[in-house]
Each structure stands twice: as C-alpha cells, then as structure tokens.
Short mmCIF file of C-alpha atoms in Angstrom, two decimals:
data_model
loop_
_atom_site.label_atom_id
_atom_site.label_comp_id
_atom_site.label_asym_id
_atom_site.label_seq_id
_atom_site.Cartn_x
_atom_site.Cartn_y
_atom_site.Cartn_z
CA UNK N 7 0.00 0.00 0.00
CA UNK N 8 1.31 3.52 -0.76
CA UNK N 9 1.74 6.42 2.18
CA UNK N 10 2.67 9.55 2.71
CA UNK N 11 3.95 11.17 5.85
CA UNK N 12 4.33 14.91 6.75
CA UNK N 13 5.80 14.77 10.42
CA UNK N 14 5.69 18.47 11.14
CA UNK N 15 2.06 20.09 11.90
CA UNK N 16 3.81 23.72 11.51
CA UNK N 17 7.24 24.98 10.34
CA UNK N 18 8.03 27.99 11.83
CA UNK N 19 10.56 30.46 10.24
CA UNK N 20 11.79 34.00 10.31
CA UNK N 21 11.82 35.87 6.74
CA UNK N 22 15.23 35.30 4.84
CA UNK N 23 16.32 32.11 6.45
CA UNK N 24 15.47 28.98 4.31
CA UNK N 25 13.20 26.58 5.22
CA UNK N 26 12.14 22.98 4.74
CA UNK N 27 9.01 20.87 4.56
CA UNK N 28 9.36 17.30 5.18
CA UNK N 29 7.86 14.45 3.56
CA UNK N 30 8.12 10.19 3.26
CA UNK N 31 6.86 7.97 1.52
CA UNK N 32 6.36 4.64 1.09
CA UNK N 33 5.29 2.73 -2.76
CA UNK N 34 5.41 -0.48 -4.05
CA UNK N 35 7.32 0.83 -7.47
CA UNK N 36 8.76 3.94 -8.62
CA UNK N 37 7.03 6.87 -6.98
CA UNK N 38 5.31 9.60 -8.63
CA UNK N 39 5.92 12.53 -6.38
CA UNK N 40 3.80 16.26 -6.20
CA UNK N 41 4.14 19.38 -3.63
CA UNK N 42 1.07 21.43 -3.55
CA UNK N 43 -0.13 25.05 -1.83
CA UNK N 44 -2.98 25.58 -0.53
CA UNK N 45 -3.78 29.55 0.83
CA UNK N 46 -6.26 30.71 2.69
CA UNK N 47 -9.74 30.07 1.32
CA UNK N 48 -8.51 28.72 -1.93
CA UNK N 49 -8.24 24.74 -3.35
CA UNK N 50 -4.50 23.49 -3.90
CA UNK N 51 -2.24 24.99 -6.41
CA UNK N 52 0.52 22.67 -7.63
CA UNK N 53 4.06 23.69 -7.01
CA UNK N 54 6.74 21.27 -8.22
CA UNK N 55 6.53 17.10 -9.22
CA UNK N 56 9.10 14.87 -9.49
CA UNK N 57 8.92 11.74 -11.79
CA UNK N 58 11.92 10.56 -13.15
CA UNK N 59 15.29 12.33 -13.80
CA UNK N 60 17.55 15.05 -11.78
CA UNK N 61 17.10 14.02 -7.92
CA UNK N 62 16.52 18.05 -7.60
CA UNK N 63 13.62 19.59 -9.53
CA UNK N 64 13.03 23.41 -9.24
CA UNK N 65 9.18 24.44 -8.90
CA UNK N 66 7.23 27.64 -8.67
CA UNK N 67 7.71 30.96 -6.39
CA UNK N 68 11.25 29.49 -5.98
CA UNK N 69 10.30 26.23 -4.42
CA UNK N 70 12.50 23.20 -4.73
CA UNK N 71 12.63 19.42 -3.56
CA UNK N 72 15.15 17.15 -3.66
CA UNK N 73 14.16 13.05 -4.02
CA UNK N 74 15.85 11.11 -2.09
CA UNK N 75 15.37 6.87 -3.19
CA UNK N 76 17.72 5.50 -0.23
CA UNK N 77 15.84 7.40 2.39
CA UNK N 78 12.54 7.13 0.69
CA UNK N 79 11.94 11.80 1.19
CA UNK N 80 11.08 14.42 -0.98
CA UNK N 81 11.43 17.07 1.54
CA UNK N 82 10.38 20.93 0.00
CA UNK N 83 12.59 23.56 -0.01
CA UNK N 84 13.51 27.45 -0.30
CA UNK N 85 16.79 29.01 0.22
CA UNK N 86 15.02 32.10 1.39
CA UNK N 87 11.84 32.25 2.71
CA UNK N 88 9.29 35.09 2.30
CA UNK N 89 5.98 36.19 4.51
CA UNK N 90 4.03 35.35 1.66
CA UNK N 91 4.74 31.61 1.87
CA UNK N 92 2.66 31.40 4.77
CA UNK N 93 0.71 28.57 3.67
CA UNK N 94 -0.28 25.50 4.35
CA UNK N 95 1.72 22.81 2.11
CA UNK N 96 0.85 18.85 1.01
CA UNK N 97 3.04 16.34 -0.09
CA UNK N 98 1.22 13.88 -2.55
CA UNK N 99 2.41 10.61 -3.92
CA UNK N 100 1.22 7.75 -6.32
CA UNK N 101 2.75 4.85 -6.92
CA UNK N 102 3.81 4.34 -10.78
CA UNK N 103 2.02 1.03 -10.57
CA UNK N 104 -1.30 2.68 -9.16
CA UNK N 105 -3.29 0.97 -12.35
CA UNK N 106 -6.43 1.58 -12.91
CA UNK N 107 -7.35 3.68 -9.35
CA UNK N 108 -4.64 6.39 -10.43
CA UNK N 109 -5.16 7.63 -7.30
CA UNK N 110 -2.93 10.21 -5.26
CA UNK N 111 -2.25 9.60 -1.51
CA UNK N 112 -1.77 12.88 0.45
CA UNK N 113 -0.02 13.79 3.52
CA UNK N 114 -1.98 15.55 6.06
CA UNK N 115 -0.36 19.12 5.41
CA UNK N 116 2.80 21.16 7.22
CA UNK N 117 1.35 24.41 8.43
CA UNK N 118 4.15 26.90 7.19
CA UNK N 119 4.25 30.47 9.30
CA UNK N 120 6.86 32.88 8.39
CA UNK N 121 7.68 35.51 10.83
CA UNK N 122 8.40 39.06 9.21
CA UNK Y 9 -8.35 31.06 -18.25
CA UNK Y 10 -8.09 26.78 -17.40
CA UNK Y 11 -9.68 26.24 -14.25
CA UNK Y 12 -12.24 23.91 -11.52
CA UNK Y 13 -14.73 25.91 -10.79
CA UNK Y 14 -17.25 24.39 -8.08
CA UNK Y 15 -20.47 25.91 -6.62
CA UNK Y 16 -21.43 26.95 -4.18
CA UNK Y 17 -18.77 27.89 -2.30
CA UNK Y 18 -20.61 27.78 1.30
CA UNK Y 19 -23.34 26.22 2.30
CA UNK Y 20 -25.13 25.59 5.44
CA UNK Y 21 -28.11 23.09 5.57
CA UNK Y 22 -29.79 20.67 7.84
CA UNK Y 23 -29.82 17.05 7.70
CA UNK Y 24 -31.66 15.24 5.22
CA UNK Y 25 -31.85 17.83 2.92
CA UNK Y 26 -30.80 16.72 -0.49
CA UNK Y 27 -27.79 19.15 -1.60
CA UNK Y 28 -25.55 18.76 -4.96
CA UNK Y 29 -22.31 20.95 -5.70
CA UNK Y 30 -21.30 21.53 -9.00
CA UNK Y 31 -18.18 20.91 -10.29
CA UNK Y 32 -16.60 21.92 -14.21
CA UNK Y 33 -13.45 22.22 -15.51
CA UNK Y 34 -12.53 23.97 -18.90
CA UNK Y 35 -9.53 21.93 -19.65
CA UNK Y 36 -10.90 18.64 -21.41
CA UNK Y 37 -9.27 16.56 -18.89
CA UNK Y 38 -10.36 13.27 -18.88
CA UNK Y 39 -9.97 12.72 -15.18
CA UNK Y 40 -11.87 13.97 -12.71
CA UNK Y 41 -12.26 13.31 -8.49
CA UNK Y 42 -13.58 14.91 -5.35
CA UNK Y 43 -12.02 14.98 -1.91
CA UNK Y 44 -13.05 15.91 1.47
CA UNK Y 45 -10.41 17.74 3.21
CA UNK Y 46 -10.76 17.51 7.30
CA UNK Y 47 -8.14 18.72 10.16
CA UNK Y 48 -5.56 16.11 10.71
CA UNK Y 49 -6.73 13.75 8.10
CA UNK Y 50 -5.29 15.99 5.02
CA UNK Y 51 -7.36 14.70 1.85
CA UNK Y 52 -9.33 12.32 1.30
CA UNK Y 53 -10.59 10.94 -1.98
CA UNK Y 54 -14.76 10.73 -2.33
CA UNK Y 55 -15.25 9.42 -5.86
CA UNK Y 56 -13.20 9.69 -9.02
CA UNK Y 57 -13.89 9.12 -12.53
CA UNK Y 58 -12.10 8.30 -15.46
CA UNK Y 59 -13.68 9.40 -18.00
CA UNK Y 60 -17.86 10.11 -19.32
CA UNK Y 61 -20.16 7.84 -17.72
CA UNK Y 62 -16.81 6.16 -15.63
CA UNK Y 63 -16.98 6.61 -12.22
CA UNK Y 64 -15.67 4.70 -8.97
CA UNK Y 65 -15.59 4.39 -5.10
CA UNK Y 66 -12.40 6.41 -3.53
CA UNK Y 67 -11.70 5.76 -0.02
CA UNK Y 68 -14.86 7.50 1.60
CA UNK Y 69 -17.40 6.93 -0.73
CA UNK Y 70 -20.42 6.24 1.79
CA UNK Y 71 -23.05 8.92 1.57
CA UNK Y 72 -22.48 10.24 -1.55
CA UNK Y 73 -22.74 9.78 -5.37
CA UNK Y 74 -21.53 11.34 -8.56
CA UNK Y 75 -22.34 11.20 -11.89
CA UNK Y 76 -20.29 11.59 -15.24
CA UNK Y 77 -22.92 12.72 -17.91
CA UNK Y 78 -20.71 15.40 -19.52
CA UNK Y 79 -16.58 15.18 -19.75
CA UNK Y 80 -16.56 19.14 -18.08
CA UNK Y 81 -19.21 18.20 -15.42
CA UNK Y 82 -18.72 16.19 -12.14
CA UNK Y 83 -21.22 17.03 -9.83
CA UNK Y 84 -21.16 15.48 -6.14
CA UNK Y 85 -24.57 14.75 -4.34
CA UNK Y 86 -25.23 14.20 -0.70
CA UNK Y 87 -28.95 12.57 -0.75
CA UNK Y 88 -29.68 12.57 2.81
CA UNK Y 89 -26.67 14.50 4.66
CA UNK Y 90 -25.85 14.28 7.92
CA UNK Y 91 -23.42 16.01 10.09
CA UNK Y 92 -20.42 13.89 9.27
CA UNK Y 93 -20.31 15.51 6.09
CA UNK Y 94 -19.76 18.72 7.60
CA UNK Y 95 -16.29 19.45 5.85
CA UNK Y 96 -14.27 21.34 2.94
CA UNK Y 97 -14.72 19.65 -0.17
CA UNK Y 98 -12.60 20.03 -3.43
CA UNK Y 99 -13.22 19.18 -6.99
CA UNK Y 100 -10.22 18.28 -9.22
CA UNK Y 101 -9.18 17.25 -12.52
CA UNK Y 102 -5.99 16.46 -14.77
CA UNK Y 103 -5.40 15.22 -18.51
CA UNK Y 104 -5.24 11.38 -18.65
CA UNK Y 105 -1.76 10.54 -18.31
CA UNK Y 106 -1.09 9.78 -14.39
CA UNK Y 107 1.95 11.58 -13.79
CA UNK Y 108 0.23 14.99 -14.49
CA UNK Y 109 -0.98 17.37 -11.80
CA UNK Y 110 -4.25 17.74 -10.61
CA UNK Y 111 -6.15 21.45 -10.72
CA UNK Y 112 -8.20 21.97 -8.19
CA UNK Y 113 -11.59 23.81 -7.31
CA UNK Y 114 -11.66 27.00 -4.85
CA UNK Y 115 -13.56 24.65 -2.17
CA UNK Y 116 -16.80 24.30 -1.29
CA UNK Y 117 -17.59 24.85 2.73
CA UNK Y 118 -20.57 22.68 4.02
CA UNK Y 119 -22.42 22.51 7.58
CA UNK Y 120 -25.09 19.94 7.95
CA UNK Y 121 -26.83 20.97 10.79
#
C-alpha cells in the first residue's frame, strides 16, 4: 500500500532564512511525487513534481525538492523564505504502478508560518 | 483562463436535505475526483472518474454519489446528509496521463446541521 507522511504540523521560520518541509513515503514501485499550496480560502495549487530524472527539480515561487530513493523523502525547499509563503503545504504521492485507481495519496499538510 | 470551478462555495443546511455541488473544468481533462479535506486527516478521496459515464468508489465513498454525464461536469450529491459531512470539499481534474498534476476547485464549505 502507498503512504505519505508529513511529520511536522507547523514549520516555523523568520523571513530570509530557508526553510524545509518534510515528507516520506512509502510505494510499491517507482514513486510519482507532487508538492502542492494551498492559501487561505482557496483549493490546492501545484508547485513542483518529481517523476523521473535530476534528484533536484526546481518548482514555482522558488520552491525546490530534492528526491531522495535511499531514504525514501522528498522534503520541499527554499533558500530564502518570504511572509508570503505562509501557507499550508501537502506532499502527494502515487505509486507508478497505481493501475487503474490512479489515485494520489496525500499527507496531512505542514502548516508553514513565516515571521516578518 | 483553465480552471475547476465548483459551486457553491458555502453552504449551510440541515440534515436530510438533499444538496448537490457543482463541479466543471474547462480543460478537457479526462480525469476527474472529489475529496473531502478535514483537520488532521489531510485529503481524502470521495469518488473519481475516469472518464464520461466512468466513475468509482475512492476511499470515503459512503453517503455520496456522482455522476459523469458530460466530460466538463462532475457534480457530487449528498442525498440525505448528515453532520459527518460537515467538511471542505474540493473538486479536481488532470489530462489522462497519471503523472500529471491535478487542478483543483476553490472549495466548497458545508455545515449539515
């Protein structure tokens, strides 16, 4: 069966300092692997996805995640963080072999404040 | 512009009280699901379908039904709610190929009282 895990509730961190968003996962195959965005009041805008290819894979608003096979992560990431990234942020995964459900698991969202 | 756009957007009701929400997309995707996002639980997949007149269970299916008549349409129907489905539901859909994104709805707030 295919998981996701987000172990933080909320990331706190002050403007300017980078940040990170963790996720794991766990698939049978090869894992198909999405960050998404949700803001207040609004549904969840995609950021980055990583399917095959470069380990690191660059996103939008300056986003990036790096895949890591050995340690089964695809933790998010932002060398500099801004007040508008406040957000809250879900880690989604499906497993290459999902056949005919094609259906994406989600973690349970990292609540993502960043001080000013 | 491509997007999910689901109505209404809020809604408060009382149990029993038949209640659909409207879902289309713009994008000609072939795939198309609902979840039910709750605290804690992140999101949960209602019912997804594939394709026109292809539809099937997600992983909380009980209560509701969908139906598929249109590839832009996916509506989501609660025929008798109760107060369990008081939650924040999304609509989303992607083109075919599974290793696309899904675009999602605004959200649609509901309180069965």
């Amino acid at each position: 069966a295919q998981s996701v895990a987000q172990p933080e509730d909320q990331v706190n961190v002050a403007e300017g300092n980078p940040l990170t968003v963790k996720c794991t996962y766990s698939v049978s195959g090869n894992p198909y692997l999405f960050w998404y965005v949700q803001y207040p009041n609004r549904g969840l805008q995609f950021l980055l996805k990583y399917i095959t290819g470069d380990n690191l894979v660059k996103g939008s608003y300056g986003f990036e995640a790096e895949f890591n096979k050995s340690q089964t992560s695809f933790h998010l990431k932002k060398p500099s963080a801004l007040v508008s990234d406040s957000a809250l942020y879900f880690c989604a995964v499906r497993d290459e072999y999902g056949g005919a459900t094609n259906k994406l698991i989600f973690g349970t969202g990292t609540l993502l404040a960043v001080q000013p | 512009e491509a997007q999910v756009t689901q109505n209404p957007r809020y809604l408060i009701t009382v149990t029993g009280k038949k209640l659909t929400v409207t879902c289309s997309q713009n994008m000609n995707h072939e795939y198309m699901s609902w979840y039910r996002q709750d605290p804690g639980l992140g999101l949960r997949q209602i019912y997804y379908s594939m394709n026109v007149e292809v539809t099937d269970k997600g992983d909380v299916p009980e209560g509701y039904k969908v139906s598929r008549k249109e590839k832009r349409n996916f509506p989501l129907i609660l025929e008798s709610p109760s107060p369990n489905q008081t939650s924040l539901y999304f609509c989303a859909s992607r083109a075919g190929t599974e290793n696309q994104p899904q675009h999602f709805g605004d959200g649609t707030r509901l309180s069965i009282l």
